[in-house]
mmCIF file of C-alpha atoms and ligand atoms in Angstrom:
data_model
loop_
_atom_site.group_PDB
_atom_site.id
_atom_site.type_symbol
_atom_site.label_atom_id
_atom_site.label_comp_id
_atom_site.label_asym_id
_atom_site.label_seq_id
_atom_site.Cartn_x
_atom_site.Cartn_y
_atom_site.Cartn_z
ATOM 1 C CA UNK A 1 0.000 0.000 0.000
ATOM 2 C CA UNK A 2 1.208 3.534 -1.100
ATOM 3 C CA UNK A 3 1.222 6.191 0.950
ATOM 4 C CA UNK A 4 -0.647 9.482 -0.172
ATOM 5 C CA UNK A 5 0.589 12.843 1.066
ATOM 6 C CA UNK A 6 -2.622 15.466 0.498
ATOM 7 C CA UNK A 7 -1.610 18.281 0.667
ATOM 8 C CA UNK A 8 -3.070 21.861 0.863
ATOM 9 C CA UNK A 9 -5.736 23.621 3.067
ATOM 10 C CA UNK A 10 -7.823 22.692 6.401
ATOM 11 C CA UNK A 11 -10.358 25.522 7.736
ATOM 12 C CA UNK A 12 -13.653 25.588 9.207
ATOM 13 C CA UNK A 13 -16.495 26.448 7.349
ATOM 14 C CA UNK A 14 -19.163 28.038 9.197
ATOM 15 C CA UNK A 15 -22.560 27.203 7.579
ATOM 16 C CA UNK A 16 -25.684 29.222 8.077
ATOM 17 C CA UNK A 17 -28.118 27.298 9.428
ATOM 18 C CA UNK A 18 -31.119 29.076 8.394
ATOM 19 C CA UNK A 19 -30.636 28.648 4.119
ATOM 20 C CA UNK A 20 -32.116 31.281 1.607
ATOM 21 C CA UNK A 21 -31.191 34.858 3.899
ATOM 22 C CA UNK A 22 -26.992 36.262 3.318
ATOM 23 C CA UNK A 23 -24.850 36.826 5.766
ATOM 24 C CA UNK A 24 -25.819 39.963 6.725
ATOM 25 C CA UNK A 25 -29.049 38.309 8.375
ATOM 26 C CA UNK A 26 -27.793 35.105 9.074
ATOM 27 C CA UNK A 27 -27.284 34.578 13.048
ATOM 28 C CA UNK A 28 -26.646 30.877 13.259
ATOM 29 C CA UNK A 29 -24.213 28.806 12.218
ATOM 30 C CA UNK A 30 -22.203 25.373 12.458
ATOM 31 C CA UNK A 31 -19.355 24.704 12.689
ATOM 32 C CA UNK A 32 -17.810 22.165 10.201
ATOM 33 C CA UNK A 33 -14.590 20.665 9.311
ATOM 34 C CA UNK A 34 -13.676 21.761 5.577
ATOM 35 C CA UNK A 35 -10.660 21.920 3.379
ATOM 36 C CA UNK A 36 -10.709 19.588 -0.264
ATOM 37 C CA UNK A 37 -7.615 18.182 0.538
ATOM 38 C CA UNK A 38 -7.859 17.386 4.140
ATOM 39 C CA UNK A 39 -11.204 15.764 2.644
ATOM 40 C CA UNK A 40 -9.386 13.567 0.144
ATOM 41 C CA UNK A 41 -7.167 12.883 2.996
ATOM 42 C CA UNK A 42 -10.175 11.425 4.989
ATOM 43 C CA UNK A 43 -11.288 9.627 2.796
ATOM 44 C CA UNK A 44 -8.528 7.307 1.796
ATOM 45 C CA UNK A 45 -8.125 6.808 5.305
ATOM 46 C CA UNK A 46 -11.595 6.082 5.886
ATOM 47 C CA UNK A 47 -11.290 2.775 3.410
ATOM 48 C CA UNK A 48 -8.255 1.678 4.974
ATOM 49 C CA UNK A 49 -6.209 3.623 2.960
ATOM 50 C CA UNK A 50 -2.738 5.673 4.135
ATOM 51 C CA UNK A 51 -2.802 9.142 3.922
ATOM 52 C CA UNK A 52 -0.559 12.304 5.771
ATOM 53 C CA UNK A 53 -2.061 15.308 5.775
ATOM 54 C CA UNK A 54 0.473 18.072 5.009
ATOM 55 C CA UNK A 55 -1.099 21.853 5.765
ATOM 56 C CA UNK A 56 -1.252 24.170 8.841
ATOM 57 C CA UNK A 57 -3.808 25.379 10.921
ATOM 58 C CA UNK A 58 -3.326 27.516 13.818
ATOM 59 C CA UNK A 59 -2.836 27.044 18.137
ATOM 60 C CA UNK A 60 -5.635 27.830 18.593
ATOM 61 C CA UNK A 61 -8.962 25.442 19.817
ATOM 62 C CA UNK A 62 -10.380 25.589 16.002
ATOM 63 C CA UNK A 63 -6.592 24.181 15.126
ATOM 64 C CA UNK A 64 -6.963 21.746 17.489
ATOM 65 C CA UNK A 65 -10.704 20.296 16.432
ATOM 66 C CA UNK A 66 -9.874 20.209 12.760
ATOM 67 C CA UNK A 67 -6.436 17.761 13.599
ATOM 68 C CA UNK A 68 -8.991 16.019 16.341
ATOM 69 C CA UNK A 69 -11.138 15.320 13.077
ATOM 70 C CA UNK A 70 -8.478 14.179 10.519
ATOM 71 C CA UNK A 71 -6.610 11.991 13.620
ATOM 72 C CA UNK A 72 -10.254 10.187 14.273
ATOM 73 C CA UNK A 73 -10.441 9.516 10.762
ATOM 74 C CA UNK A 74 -7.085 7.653 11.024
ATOM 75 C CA UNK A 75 -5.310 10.388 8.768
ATOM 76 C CA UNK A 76 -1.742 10.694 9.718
ATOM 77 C CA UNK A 77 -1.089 14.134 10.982
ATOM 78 C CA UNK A 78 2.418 13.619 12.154
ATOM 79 C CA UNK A 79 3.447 16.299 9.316
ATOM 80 C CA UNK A 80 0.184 18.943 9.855
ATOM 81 C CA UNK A 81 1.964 22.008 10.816
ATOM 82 C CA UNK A 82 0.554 24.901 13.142
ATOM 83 C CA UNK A 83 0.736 28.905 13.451
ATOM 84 C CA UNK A 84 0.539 31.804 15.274
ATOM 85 C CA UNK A 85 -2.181 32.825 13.543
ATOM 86 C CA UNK A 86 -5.779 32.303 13.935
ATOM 87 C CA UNK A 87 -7.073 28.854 11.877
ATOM 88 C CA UNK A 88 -8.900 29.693 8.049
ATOM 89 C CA UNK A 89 -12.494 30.379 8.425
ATOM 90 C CA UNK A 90 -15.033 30.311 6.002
ATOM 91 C CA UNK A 91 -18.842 32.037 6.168
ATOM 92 C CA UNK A 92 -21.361 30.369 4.324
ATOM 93 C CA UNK A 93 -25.099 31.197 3.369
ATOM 94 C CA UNK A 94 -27.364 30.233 0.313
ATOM 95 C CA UNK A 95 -28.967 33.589 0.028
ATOM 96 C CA UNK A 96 -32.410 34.281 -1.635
ATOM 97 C CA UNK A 97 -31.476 34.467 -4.997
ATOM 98 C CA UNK A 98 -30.096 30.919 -4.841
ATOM 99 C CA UNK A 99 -26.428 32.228 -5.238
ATOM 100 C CA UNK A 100 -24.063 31.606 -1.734
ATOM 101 C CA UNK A 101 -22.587 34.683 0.203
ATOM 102 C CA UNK A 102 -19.227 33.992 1.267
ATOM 103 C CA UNK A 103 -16.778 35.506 4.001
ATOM 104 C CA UNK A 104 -13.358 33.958 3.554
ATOM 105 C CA UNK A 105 -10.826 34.974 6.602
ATOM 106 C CA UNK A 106 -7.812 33.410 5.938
ATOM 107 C CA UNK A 107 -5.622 33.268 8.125
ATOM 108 C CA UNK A 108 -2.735 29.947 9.035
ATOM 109 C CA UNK A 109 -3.267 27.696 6.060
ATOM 110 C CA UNK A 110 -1.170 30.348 3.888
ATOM 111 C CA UNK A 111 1.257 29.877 6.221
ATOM 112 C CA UNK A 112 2.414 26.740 5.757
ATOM 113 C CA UNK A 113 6.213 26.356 5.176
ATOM 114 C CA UNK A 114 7.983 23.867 3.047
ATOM 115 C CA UNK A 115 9.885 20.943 4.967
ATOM 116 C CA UNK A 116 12.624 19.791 2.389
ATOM 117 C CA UNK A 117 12.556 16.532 4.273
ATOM 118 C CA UNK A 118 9.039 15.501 3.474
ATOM 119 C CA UNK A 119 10.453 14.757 -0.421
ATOM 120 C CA UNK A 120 12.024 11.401 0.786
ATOM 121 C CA UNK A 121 9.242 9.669 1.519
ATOM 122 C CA UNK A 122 7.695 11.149 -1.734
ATOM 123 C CA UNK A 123 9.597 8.719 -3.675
ATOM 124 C CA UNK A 124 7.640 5.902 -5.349
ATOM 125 C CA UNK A 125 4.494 6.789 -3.397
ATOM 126 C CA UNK A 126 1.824 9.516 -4.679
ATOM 127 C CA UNK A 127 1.218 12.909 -3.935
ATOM 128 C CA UNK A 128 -2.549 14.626 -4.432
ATOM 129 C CA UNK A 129 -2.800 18.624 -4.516
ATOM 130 C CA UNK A 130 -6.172 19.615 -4.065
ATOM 131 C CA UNK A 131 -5.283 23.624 -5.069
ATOM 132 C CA UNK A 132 -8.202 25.287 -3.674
ATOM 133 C CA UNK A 133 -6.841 27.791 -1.497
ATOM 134 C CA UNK A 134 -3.461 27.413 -2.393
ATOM 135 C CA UNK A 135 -2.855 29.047 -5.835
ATOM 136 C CA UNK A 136 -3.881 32.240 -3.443
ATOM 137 C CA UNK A 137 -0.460 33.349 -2.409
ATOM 138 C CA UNK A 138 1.508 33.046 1.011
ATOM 139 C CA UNK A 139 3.911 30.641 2.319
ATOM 140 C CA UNK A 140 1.241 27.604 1.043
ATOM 141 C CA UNK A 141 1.677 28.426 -3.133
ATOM 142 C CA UNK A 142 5.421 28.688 -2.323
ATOM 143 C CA UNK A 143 5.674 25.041 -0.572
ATOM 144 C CA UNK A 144 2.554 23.608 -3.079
ATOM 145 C CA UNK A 145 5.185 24.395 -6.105
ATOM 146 C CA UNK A 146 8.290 23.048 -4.273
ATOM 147 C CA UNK A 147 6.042 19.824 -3.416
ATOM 148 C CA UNK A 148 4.921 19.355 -6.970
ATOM 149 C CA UNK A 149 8.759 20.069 -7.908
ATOM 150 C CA UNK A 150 9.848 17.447 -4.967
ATOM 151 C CA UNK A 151 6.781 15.280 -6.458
ATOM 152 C CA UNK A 152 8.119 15.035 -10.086
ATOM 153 C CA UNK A 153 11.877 14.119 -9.378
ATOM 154 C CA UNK A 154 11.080 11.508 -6.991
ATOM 155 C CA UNK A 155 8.496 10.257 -9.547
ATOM 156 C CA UNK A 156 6.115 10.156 -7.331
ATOM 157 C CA UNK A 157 2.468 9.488 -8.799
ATOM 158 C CA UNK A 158 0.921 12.969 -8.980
ATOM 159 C CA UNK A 159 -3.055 13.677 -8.555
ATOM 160 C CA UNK A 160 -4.199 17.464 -9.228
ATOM 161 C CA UNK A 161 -7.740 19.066 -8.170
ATOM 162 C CA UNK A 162 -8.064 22.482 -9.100
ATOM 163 C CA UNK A 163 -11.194 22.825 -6.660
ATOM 164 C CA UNK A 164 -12.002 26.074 -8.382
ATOM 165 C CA UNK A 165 -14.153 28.508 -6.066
ATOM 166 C CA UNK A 166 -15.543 31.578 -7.984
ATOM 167 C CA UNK A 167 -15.905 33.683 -4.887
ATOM 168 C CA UNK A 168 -12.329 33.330 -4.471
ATOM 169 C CA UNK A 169 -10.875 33.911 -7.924
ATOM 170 C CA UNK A 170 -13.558 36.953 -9.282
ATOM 171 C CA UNK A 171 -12.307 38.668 -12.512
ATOM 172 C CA UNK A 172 -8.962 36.639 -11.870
ATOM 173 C CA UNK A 173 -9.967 33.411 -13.666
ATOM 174 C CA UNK A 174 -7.397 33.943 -16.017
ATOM 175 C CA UNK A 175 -5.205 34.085 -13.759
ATOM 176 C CA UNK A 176 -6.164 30.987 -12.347
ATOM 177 C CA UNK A 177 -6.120 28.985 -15.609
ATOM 178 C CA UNK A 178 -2.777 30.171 -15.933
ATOM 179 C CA UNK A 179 -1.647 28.842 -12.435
ATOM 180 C CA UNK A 180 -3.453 25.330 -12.893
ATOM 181 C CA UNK A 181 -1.836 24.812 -16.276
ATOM 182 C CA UNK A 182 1.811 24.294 -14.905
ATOM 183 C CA UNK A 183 0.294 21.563 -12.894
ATOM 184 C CA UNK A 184 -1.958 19.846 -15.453
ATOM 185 C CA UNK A 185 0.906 19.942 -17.539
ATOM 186 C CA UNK A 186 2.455 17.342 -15.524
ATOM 187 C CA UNK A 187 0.411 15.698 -12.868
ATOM 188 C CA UNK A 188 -0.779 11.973 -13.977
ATOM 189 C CA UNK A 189 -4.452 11.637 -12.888
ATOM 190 C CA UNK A 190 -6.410 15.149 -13.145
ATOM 191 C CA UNK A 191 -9.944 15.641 -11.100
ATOM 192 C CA UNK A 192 -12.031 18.301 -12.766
ATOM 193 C CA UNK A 193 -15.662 18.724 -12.458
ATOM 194 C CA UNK A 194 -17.568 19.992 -15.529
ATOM 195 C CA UNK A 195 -17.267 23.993 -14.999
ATOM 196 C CA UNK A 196 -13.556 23.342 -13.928
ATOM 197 C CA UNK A 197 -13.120 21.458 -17.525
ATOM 198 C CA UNK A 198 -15.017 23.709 -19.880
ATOM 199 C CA UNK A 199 -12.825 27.021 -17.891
ATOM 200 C CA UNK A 200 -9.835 25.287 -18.310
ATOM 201 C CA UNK A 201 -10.047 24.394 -21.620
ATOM 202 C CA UNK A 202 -12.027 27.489 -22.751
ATOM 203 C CA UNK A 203 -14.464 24.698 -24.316
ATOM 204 C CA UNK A 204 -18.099 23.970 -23.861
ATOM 205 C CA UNK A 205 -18.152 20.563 -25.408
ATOM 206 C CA UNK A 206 -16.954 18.277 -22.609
ATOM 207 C CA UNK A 207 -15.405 16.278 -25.224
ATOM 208 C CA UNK A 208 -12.875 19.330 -26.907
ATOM 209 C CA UNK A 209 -12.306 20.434 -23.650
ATOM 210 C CA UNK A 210 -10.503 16.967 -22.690
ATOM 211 C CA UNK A 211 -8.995 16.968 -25.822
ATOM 212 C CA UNK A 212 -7.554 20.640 -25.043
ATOM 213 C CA UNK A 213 -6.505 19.824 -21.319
ATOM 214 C CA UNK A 214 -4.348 16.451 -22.969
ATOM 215 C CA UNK A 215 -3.000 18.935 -25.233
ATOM 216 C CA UNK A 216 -1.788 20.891 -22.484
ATOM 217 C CA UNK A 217 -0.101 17.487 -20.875
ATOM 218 C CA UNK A 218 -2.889 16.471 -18.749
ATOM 219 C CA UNK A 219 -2.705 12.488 -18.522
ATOM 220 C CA UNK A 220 -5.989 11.018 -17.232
ATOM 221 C CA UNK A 221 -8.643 13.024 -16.909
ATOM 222 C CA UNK A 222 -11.909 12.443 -15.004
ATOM 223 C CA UNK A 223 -14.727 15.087 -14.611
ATOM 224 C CA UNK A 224 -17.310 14.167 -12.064
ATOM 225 C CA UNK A 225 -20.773 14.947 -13.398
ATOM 226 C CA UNK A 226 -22.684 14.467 -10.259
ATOM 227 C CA UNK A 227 -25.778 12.015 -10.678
ATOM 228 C CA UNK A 228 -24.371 11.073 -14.393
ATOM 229 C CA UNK A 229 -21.472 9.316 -12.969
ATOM 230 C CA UNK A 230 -17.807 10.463 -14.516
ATOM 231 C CA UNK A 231 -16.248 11.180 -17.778
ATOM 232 C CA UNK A 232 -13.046 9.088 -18.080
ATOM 233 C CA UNK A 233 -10.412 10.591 -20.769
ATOM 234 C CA UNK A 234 -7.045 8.797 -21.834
ATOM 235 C CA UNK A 235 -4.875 9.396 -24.942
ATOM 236 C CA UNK A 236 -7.226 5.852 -26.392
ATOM 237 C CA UNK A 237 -10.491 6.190 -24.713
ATOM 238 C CA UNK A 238 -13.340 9.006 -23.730
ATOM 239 C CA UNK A 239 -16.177 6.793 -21.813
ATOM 240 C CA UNK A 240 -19.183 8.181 -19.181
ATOM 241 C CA UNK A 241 -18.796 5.390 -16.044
ATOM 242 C CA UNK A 242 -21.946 5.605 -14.914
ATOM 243 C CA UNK A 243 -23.103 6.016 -10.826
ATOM 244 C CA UNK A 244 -25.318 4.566 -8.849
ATOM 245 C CA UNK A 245 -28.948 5.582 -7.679
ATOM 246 C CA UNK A 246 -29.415 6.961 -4.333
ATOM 247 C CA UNK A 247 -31.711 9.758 -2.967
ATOM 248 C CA UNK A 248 -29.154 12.360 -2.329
ATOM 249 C CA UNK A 249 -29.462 14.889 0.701
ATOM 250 C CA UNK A 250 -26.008 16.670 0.394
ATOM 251 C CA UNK A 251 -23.709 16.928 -2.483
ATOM 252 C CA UNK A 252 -20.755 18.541 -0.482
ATOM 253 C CA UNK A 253 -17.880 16.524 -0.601
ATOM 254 C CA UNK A 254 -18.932 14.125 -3.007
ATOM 255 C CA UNK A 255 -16.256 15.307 -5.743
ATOM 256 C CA UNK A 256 -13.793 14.416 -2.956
ATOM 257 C CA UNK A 257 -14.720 10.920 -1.712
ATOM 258 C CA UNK A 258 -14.369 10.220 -5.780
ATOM 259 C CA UNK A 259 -10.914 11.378 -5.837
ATOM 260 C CA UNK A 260 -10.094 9.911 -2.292
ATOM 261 C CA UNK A 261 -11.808 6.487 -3.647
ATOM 262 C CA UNK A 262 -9.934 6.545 -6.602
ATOM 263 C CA UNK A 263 -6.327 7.309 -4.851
ATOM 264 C CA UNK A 264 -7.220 4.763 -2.665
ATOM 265 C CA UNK A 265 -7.524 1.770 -5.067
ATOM 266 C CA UNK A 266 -4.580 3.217 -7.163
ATOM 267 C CA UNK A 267 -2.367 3.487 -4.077
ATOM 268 C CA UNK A 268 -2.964 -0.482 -3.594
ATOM 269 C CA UNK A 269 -0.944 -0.988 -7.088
ATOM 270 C CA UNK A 270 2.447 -2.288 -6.589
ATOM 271 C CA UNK A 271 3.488 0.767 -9.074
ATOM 272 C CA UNK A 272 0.894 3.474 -9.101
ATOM 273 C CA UNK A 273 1.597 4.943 -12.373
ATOM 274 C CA UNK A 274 1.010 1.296 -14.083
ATOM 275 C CA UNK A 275 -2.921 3.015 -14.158
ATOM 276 C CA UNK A 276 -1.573 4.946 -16.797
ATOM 277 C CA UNK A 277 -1.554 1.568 -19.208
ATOM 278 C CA UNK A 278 -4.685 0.283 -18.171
ATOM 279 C CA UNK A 279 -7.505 1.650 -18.745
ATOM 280 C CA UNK A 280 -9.570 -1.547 -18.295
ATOM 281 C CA UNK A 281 -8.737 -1.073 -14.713
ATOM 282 C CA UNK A 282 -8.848 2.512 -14.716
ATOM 283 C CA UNK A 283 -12.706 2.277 -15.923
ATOM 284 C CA UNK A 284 -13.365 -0.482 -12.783
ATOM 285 C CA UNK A 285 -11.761 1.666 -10.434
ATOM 286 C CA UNK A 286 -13.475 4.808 -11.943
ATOM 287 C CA UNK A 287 -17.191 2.692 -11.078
ATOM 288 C CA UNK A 288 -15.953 2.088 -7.618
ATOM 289 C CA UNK A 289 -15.161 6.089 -6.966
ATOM 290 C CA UNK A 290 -18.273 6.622 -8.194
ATOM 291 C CA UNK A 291 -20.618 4.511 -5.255
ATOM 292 C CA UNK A 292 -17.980 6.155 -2.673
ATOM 293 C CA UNK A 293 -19.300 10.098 -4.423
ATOM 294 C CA UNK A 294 -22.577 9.006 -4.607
ATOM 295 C CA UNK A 295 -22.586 7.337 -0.855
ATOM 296 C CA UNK A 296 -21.299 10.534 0.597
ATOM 297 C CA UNK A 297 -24.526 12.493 -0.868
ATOM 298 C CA UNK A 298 -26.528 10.548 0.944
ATOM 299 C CA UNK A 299 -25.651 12.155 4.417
ATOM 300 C CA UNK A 300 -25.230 15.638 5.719
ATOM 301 C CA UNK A 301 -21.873 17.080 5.986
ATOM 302 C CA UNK A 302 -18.772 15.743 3.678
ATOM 303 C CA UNK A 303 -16.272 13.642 6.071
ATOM 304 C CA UNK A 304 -19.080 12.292 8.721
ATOM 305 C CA UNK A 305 -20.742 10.868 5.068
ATOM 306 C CA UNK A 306 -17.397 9.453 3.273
ATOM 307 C CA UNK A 307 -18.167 5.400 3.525
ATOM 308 C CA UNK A 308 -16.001 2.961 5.088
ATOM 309 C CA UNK A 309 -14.713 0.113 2.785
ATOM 310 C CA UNK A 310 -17.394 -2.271 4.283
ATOM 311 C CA UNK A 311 -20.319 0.122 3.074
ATOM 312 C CA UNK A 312 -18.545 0.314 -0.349
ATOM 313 C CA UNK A 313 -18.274 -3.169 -0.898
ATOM 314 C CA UNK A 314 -21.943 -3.480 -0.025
ATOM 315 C CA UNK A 315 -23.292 -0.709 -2.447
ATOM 316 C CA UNK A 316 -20.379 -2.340 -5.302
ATOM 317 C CA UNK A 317 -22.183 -5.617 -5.046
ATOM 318 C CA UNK A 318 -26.233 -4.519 -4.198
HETATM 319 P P1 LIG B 1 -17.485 18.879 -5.056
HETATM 320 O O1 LIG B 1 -18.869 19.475 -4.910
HETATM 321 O O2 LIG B 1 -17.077 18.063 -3.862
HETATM 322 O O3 LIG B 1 -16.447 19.808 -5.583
HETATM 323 P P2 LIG B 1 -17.766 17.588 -7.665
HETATM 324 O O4 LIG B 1 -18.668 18.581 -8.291
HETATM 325 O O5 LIG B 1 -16.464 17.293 -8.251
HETATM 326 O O6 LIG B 1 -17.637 17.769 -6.131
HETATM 327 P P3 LIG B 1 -19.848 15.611 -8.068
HETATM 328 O O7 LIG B 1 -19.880 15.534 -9.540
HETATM 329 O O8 LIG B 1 -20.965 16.274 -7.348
HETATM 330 O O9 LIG B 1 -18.463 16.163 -7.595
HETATM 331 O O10 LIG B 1 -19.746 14.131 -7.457
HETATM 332 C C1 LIG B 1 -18.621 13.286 -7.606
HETATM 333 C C2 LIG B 1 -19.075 11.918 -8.036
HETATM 334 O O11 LIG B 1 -19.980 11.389 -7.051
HETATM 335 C C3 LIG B 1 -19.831 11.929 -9.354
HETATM 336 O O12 LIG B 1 -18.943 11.789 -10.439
HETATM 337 C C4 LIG B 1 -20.761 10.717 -9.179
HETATM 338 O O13 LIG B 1 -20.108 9.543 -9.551
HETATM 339 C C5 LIG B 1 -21.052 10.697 -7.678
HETATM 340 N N1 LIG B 1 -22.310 11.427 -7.422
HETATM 341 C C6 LIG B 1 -22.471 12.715 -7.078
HETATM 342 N N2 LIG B 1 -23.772 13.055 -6.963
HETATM 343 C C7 LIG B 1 -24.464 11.930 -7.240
HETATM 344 C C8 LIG B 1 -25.863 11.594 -7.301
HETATM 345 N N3 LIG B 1 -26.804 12.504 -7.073
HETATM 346 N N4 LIG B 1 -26.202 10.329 -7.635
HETATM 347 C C9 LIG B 1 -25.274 9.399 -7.893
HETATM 348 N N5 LIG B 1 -23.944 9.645 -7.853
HETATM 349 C C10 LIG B 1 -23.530 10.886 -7.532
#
């Protein structure tokens, strides 16, 4: 079994708990673990799967409930760093309109620092970089690069997830696209879900735009399409692996416990990159990912819902 270093941001996202009224009215909220990467992290873990969590939160007792979370889930947290300053917090509401108000203080997930001896144990085991907040700036896009640097020459297998967030990239999408592209260019597996794709690419059609991102280097690419199940795209095939049914309460996190399912099963490959030859397998493992996404819509909140490898195995074979 592999090990997979996630690495990138861990916050809390406080959630409004009365839905359809912004921010400005809002006067409850709960507090919930959050972060894509710490996510993918959980997951893995969750199904049995190794996974060290590399990011930084801060001393203080938000810091300390968000490692509590990733420790219960049985992520290793032995290289989680933490700051001085206050932990990343996040303010969410659905206002009327439909569209969500957002309040982003960031604060120590920026901060984390690089730790040149973290590449060692890099080498022949895989590496996932869920970008979300860390394409932002601070000390965390410095150590992402010098990771994904690290990641290449000790040819580590290499997972990217944009995890685009328009409230946090507003009239600077191009400068986005223009960040992600140095990592599609050479990551192995890349995690995109539809609107991630087509602004990648600049394409509509979900099949150009995979044929643009390959152009650019991308490898495998998967785009989740919620209740559709996933579009698979290799240099020979361009398939949609259906999901499963379910009656889905909560879609957050779903995208993750695809990309943490996915890792998972790859990581159990004696060579990880191997995945890159066959796409028989690729497609299996691809229908797997799926029942983990579509299991973790089924429950409120994204790492209380990510299934264990029991549940899996049940949903694989109902
Ligand atoms: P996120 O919101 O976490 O960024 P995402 O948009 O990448 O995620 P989704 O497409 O919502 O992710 O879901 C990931 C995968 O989970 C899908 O590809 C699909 O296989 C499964 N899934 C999600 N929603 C459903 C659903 N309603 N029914 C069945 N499967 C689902």
């Amino acid at each position: 079994m592999k090990t997979v270093y996630c690495i990138g941001e861990l916050l809390i996202d406080f959630v409004a708990e009365k839905q359809g009224s912004d921010l400005s009215k809002a006067d409850e909220f709960t507090k919930k673990p959050g972060g894509a990467p710490a996510n993918v992290a959980c997951a893995i873990a969750k199904l049995g799967g190794d996974s060290r969590f590399v990011g930084c939160v801060g001393f203080d007792p938000f810091g300390t409930f968000l490692l509590n979370v990733l420790e219960k889930s049985h992520v290793d947290i032995s290289l989680a760093q933490r700051s001085k300053h206050f932990t990343t917090l996040a303010f969410v509401s659905l206002a009327e309109n439909g569209e969500r108000d957002f309040v982003f203080s960031r604060g120590a997930d920026k901060k984390l620092k690089y730790d040149s001896g973290i590449k060692k144990g890099f080498n022949g085991h895989m590496v996932h970089l869920g970008a979300a907040t860390a394409l932002l700036g601070g000390d965390l896009e410095e150590a992402y690069g010098r990771y994904f640097f690290d990641a290449l020459t000790q040819d580590a297998f290499i997972s990217f997830d944009p995890n685009f967030r328009g409230d946090l990239w507003k009239e600077e999408e191009e400068t986005f696209i223009k960040k992600c592209t140095t990592f599609i260019e050479k990551s192995h597996l890349c995690k995109f879900s539809l609107e991630e794709a087509q602004l990648l690419s600049g394409e509509d059609d979900i099949e150009k735009a995979c044929d643009v991102l390959h152009k650019k280097g991308a490898q495998i690419i998967t785009v989740t399409l919620g209740g559709k199940g996933t579009l698979v795209s290799t240099a020979n095939i361009k398939t949609i692996v259906p999901s499963i049914t379910v009656n889905p309460v909560d879609t957050t996190g779903a995208g993750d416990a695809f990309i943490g399912c996915l890792l998972y099963q790859i990581s159990s490959l004696a060579h990880p990159t191997a995945i890159l030859k066959d796409d028989e397998l690729l497609l299996k493992m691809v229908k797997k990912a799926n029942i983990a996404g579509a299991i973790t819509t089924t429950n409120y909140g994204a790492i209380p819902s990510l299934p264990t490898l029991e549940q899996l195995k049940e949903k694989s074979e109902a």
